[in-house]
Amino acid sequence: MYVIVVGAGKVGAQVVRELVTAGHEVLAIERDPAKVAAINEELGEIAILGDGPEVRVQDEVGMARADLCVATTGRDETNLAVCQVAQVRFHVPRVIARINNPKNEAIFRALGVELTVSATQAILAHIEQELPSHPLIHLLQLRGSGFELVEVMVPEGASTVGRRVDSIDLPPGVLLSLVVRPDGTPEVPNGETTLEGGSEILAVTQPEHETWLRRALTGGA
Amino acid sequence: MKIVIMGCGRVGAMLAGRLSDAGHDISIVDLTASAFRRLPEGFAGTQIVGNGVDQDTLREAGIEQADAFVAVTQGDNRNVMAAQVAMHLFDVERAVARIYDPERQKIYTELGLRTVSPTVILSDRLFDAVVDP
């Protein structure tokens, strides 16, 4: 694959390294001469100095034949412009944008940048996971489907402990995909599975049914 | 008309003053409070300190009731992003962005944005000033 990476800061440089190691043809566009020099010294002449959203710059690096464009700068407006120029002017089949402010995800999606990676969101998800009392953790957005994958912890002593799955009033469309028992054993649940205190349940749900799902599984308010 | 302007530089401030004098309801947004000193004396509109790319700042500026939005910060990328937020997320009928880069202006015009490129306009004027008798 020919991949063009815009931005060679900490995130971009690591993306470039991984892609080169994986055997892809990679070109990086970066505004800071020092960062361009650092990449070129480490990986050979694969970084050029330039402003990523500029049509002329994208033309020079052959955006028209790129299979993928990844915008990794620390500025959301730059990343959006990079993706829009690549898509509209050079018809790049796939674009990926780093999003720094999670609030901006909606505008990226509305404008057809389907694949976005938000470091802030990822860090938040990790923090949620590390907080033992957190009843519902967001694991993954299933893009395009309107569903998400979440993890719900059944607390010890919850009113739902000992109940069978088929006796629980689950929101419509929810799929309980996996139960991880307190000893770490995973199993695919069915109607006869009984809820156990300290187990974790992975479920696919629509975001608007999160609260209902959490209450149904934990009995909590 | 209710109009939100992002960027209180020379152009933003002058435009805000003129539209306000013409009887429009203006909210002007800038990152720094000191930028508002450029506004004409007795400016009747609302001044909001904040980043106009941020949807919460735009809401505070009344974007949900706005008939028009104008983005005139120094950054092309910021201007087109904010104008597209106004157009696509807040259904503002007239969203206008200043774009210095004429090449990118073409792209965003294609995407339905109203754009003004000072580079194109100024070079036209200068051309006429030089060549015209």
PDB file of C-alpha atoms in Angstrom, chain A residues 112-204:
ATOM      1  CA  GLY A 112     -17.598  11.745   5.266  1.00  0.00           C
ATOM      2  CA  VAL A 113     -14.397  11.112   7.224  1.00  0.00           C
ATOM      3  CA  GLU A 114     -15.681   7.818   8.538  1.00  0.00           C
ATOM      4  CA  LEU A 115     -12.645   6.526  10.344  1.00  0.00           C
ATOM      5  CA  THR A 116     -11.485   8.700  13.192  1.00  0.00           C
ATOM      6  CA  VAL A 117      -9.170   7.883  16.055  1.00  0.00           C
ATOM      7  CA  SER A 118      -9.490   9.861  19.220  1.00  0.00           C
ATOM      8  CA  ALA A 119      -6.649   9.511  21.682  1.00  0.00           C
ATOM      9  CA  THR A 120      -8.647  11.329  24.329  1.00  0.00           C
ATOM     10  CA  GLN A 121     -11.502   8.864  23.904  1.00  0.00           C
ATOM     11  CA  ALA A 122      -9.093   5.912  24.106  1.00  0.00           C
ATOM     12  CA  ILE A 123      -7.489   7.234  27.262  1.00  0.00           C
ATOM     13  CA  LEU A 124     -10.921   7.801  28.824  1.00  0.00           C
ATOM     14  CA  ALA A 125     -11.925   4.236  27.997  1.00  0.00           C
ATOM     15  CA  HIS A 126      -8.781   2.938  29.704  1.00  0.00           C
ATOM     16  CA  ILE A 127      -9.460   5.063  32.761  1.00  0.00           C
ATOM     17  CA  GLU A 128     -13.052   3.782  32.923  1.00  0.00           C
ATOM     18  CA  GLN A 129     -11.681   0.265  32.801  1.00  0.00           C
ATOM     19  CA  GLU A 130      -9.263   0.900  35.648  1.00  0.00           C
ATOM     20  CA  LEU A 131     -11.977   2.256  37.935  1.00  0.00           C
ATOM     21  CA  PRO A 132     -13.411  -0.887  39.544  1.00  0.00           C
ATOM     22  CA  SER A 133     -16.696   0.762  40.477  1.00  0.00           C
ATOM     23  CA  HIS A 134     -17.453   1.923  36.959  1.00  0.00           C
ATOM     24  CA  PRO A 135     -20.616   0.065  35.962  1.00  0.00           C
ATOM     25  CA  LEU A 136     -20.449   0.518  32.183  1.00  0.00           C
ATOM     26  CA  ILE A 137     -17.378   0.809  29.994  1.00  0.00           C
ATOM     27  CA  HIS A 138     -17.344   1.840  26.346  1.00  0.00           C
ATOM     28  CA  LEU A 139     -15.144  -0.527  24.386  1.00  0.00           C
ATOM     29  CA  LEU A 140     -15.839   0.159  20.722  1.00  0.00           C
ATOM     30  CA  GLN A 141     -18.078   2.145  18.398  1.00  0.00           C
ATOM     31  CA  LEU A 142     -19.355  -0.077  15.612  1.00  0.00           C
ATOM     32  CA  ARG A 143     -19.282   2.549  12.940  1.00  0.00           C
ATOM     33  CA  GLY A 144     -22.121   2.873  10.506  1.00  0.00           C
ATOM     34  CA  SER A 145     -24.355   0.461  12.427  1.00  0.00           C
ATOM     35  CA  GLY A 146     -25.357   2.787  15.277  1.00  0.00           C
ATOM     36  CA  PHE A 147     -24.318   0.131  17.788  1.00  0.00           C
ATOM     37  CA  GLU A 148     -21.517   0.038  20.325  1.00  0.00           C
ATOM     38  CA  LEU A 149     -19.736  -2.623  22.324  1.00  0.00           C
ATOM     39  CA  VAL A 150     -19.860  -2.053  26.087  1.00  0.00           C
ATOM     40  CA  GLU A 151     -18.801  -3.918  29.180  1.00  0.00           C
ATOM     41  CA  VAL A 152     -21.057  -4.092  32.218  1.00  0.00           C
ATOM     42  CA  MET A 153     -19.815  -5.311  35.589  1.00  0.00           C
ATOM     43  CA  VAL A 154     -22.284  -7.203  37.792  1.00  0.00           C
ATOM     44  CA  PRO A 155     -21.416  -6.109  41.344  1.00  0.00           C
ATOM     45  CA  GLU A 156     -21.277  -8.550  44.243  1.00  0.00           C
ATOM     46  CA  GLY A 157     -24.605  -8.498  46.017  1.00  0.00           C
ATOM     47  CA  ALA A 158     -26.498  -6.956  43.082  1.00  0.00           C
ATOM     48  CA  SER A 159     -30.204  -7.779  43.037  1.00  0.00           C
ATOM     49  CA  THR A 160     -29.716  -9.486  39.676  1.00  0.00           C
ATOM     50  CA  VAL A 161     -27.173 -12.025  40.965  1.00  0.00           C
ATOM     51  CA  GLY A 162     -28.542 -15.539  40.534  1.00  0.00           C
ATOM     52  CA  ARG A 163     -31.075 -14.533  37.902  1.00  0.00           C
ATOM     53  CA  ARG A 164     -31.252 -16.220  34.519  1.00  0.00           C
ATOM     54  CA  VAL A 165     -30.571 -14.107  31.434  1.00  0.00           C
ATOM     55  CA  ASP A 166     -33.962 -14.997  29.915  1.00  0.00           C
ATOM     56  CA  SER A 167     -35.739 -13.540  32.969  1.00  0.00           C
ATOM     57  CA  ILE A 168     -34.149 -10.145  32.499  1.00  0.00           C
ATOM     58  CA  ASP A 169     -35.936  -7.320  30.693  1.00  0.00           C
ATOM     59  CA  LEU A 170     -33.243  -6.289  28.212  1.00  0.00           C
ATOM     60  CA  PRO A 171     -33.581  -3.298  25.861  1.00  0.00           C
ATOM     61  CA  PRO A 172     -34.600  -4.150  22.284  1.00  0.00           C
ATOM     62  CA  GLY A 173     -31.787  -5.112  19.964  1.00  0.00           C
ATOM     63  CA  VAL A 174     -29.269  -5.754  22.744  1.00  0.00           C
ATOM     64  CA  LEU A 175     -26.993  -8.718  22.258  1.00  0.00           C
ATOM     65  CA  LEU A 176     -25.157 -10.202  25.238  1.00  0.00           C
ATOM     66  CA  SER A 177     -22.013 -11.453  23.521  1.00  0.00           C
ATOM     67  CA  LEU A 178     -19.707 -12.720  26.229  1.00  0.00           C
ATOM     68  CA  VAL A 179     -19.658 -13.313  29.969  1.00  0.00           C
ATOM     69  CA  VAL A 180     -16.330 -13.292  31.779  1.00  0.00           C
ATOM     70  CA  ARG A 181     -16.683 -15.159  35.085  1.00  0.00           C
ATOM     71  CA  PRO A 182     -14.939 -13.778  38.206  1.00  0.00           C
ATOM     72  CA  ASP A 183     -12.222 -16.446  37.789  1.00  0.00           C
ATOM     73  CA  GLY A 184     -11.540 -15.132  34.281  1.00  0.00           C
ATOM     74  CA  THR A 185     -13.332 -17.860  32.328  1.00  0.00           C
ATOM     75  CA  PRO A 186     -15.100 -16.499  29.258  1.00  0.00           C
ATOM     76  CA  GLU A 187     -18.294 -18.045  27.969  1.00  0.00           C
ATOM     77  CA  VAL A 188     -20.958 -17.226  25.400  1.00  0.00           C
ATOM     78  CA  PRO A 189     -24.170 -16.638  27.374  1.00  0.00           C
ATOM     79  CA  ASN A 190     -27.578 -18.066  26.503  1.00  0.00           C
ATOM     80  CA  GLY A 191     -31.011 -17.753  28.139  1.00  0.00           C
ATOM     81  CA  GLU A 192     -30.113 -20.246  30.846  1.00  0.00           C
ATOM     82  CA  THR A 193     -26.922 -18.466  31.926  1.00  0.00           C
ATOM     83  CA  THR A 194     -27.236 -17.130  35.471  1.00  0.00           C
ATOM     84  CA  LEU A 195     -25.669 -13.843  36.492  1.00  0.00           C
ATOM     85  CA  GLU A 196     -22.861 -14.074  38.992  1.00  0.00           C
ATOM     86  CA  GLY A 197     -21.496 -11.296  41.223  1.00  0.00           C
ATOM     87  CA  GLY A 198     -18.154 -10.014  39.972  1.00  0.00           C
ATOM     88  CA  SER A 199     -18.645 -11.138  36.384  1.00  0.00           C
ATOM     89  CA  GLU A 200     -18.258  -8.892  33.378  1.00  0.00           C
ATOM     90  CA  ILE A 201     -20.662  -8.923  30.479  1.00  0.00           C
ATOM     91  CA  LEU A 202     -19.803  -7.713  26.990  1.00  0.00           C
ATOM     92  CA  ALA A 203     -22.877  -6.479  25.153  1.00  0.00           C
ATOM     93  CA  VAL A 204     -23.726  -4.847  21.844  1.00  0.00           C
TER      94      VAL A 204
END
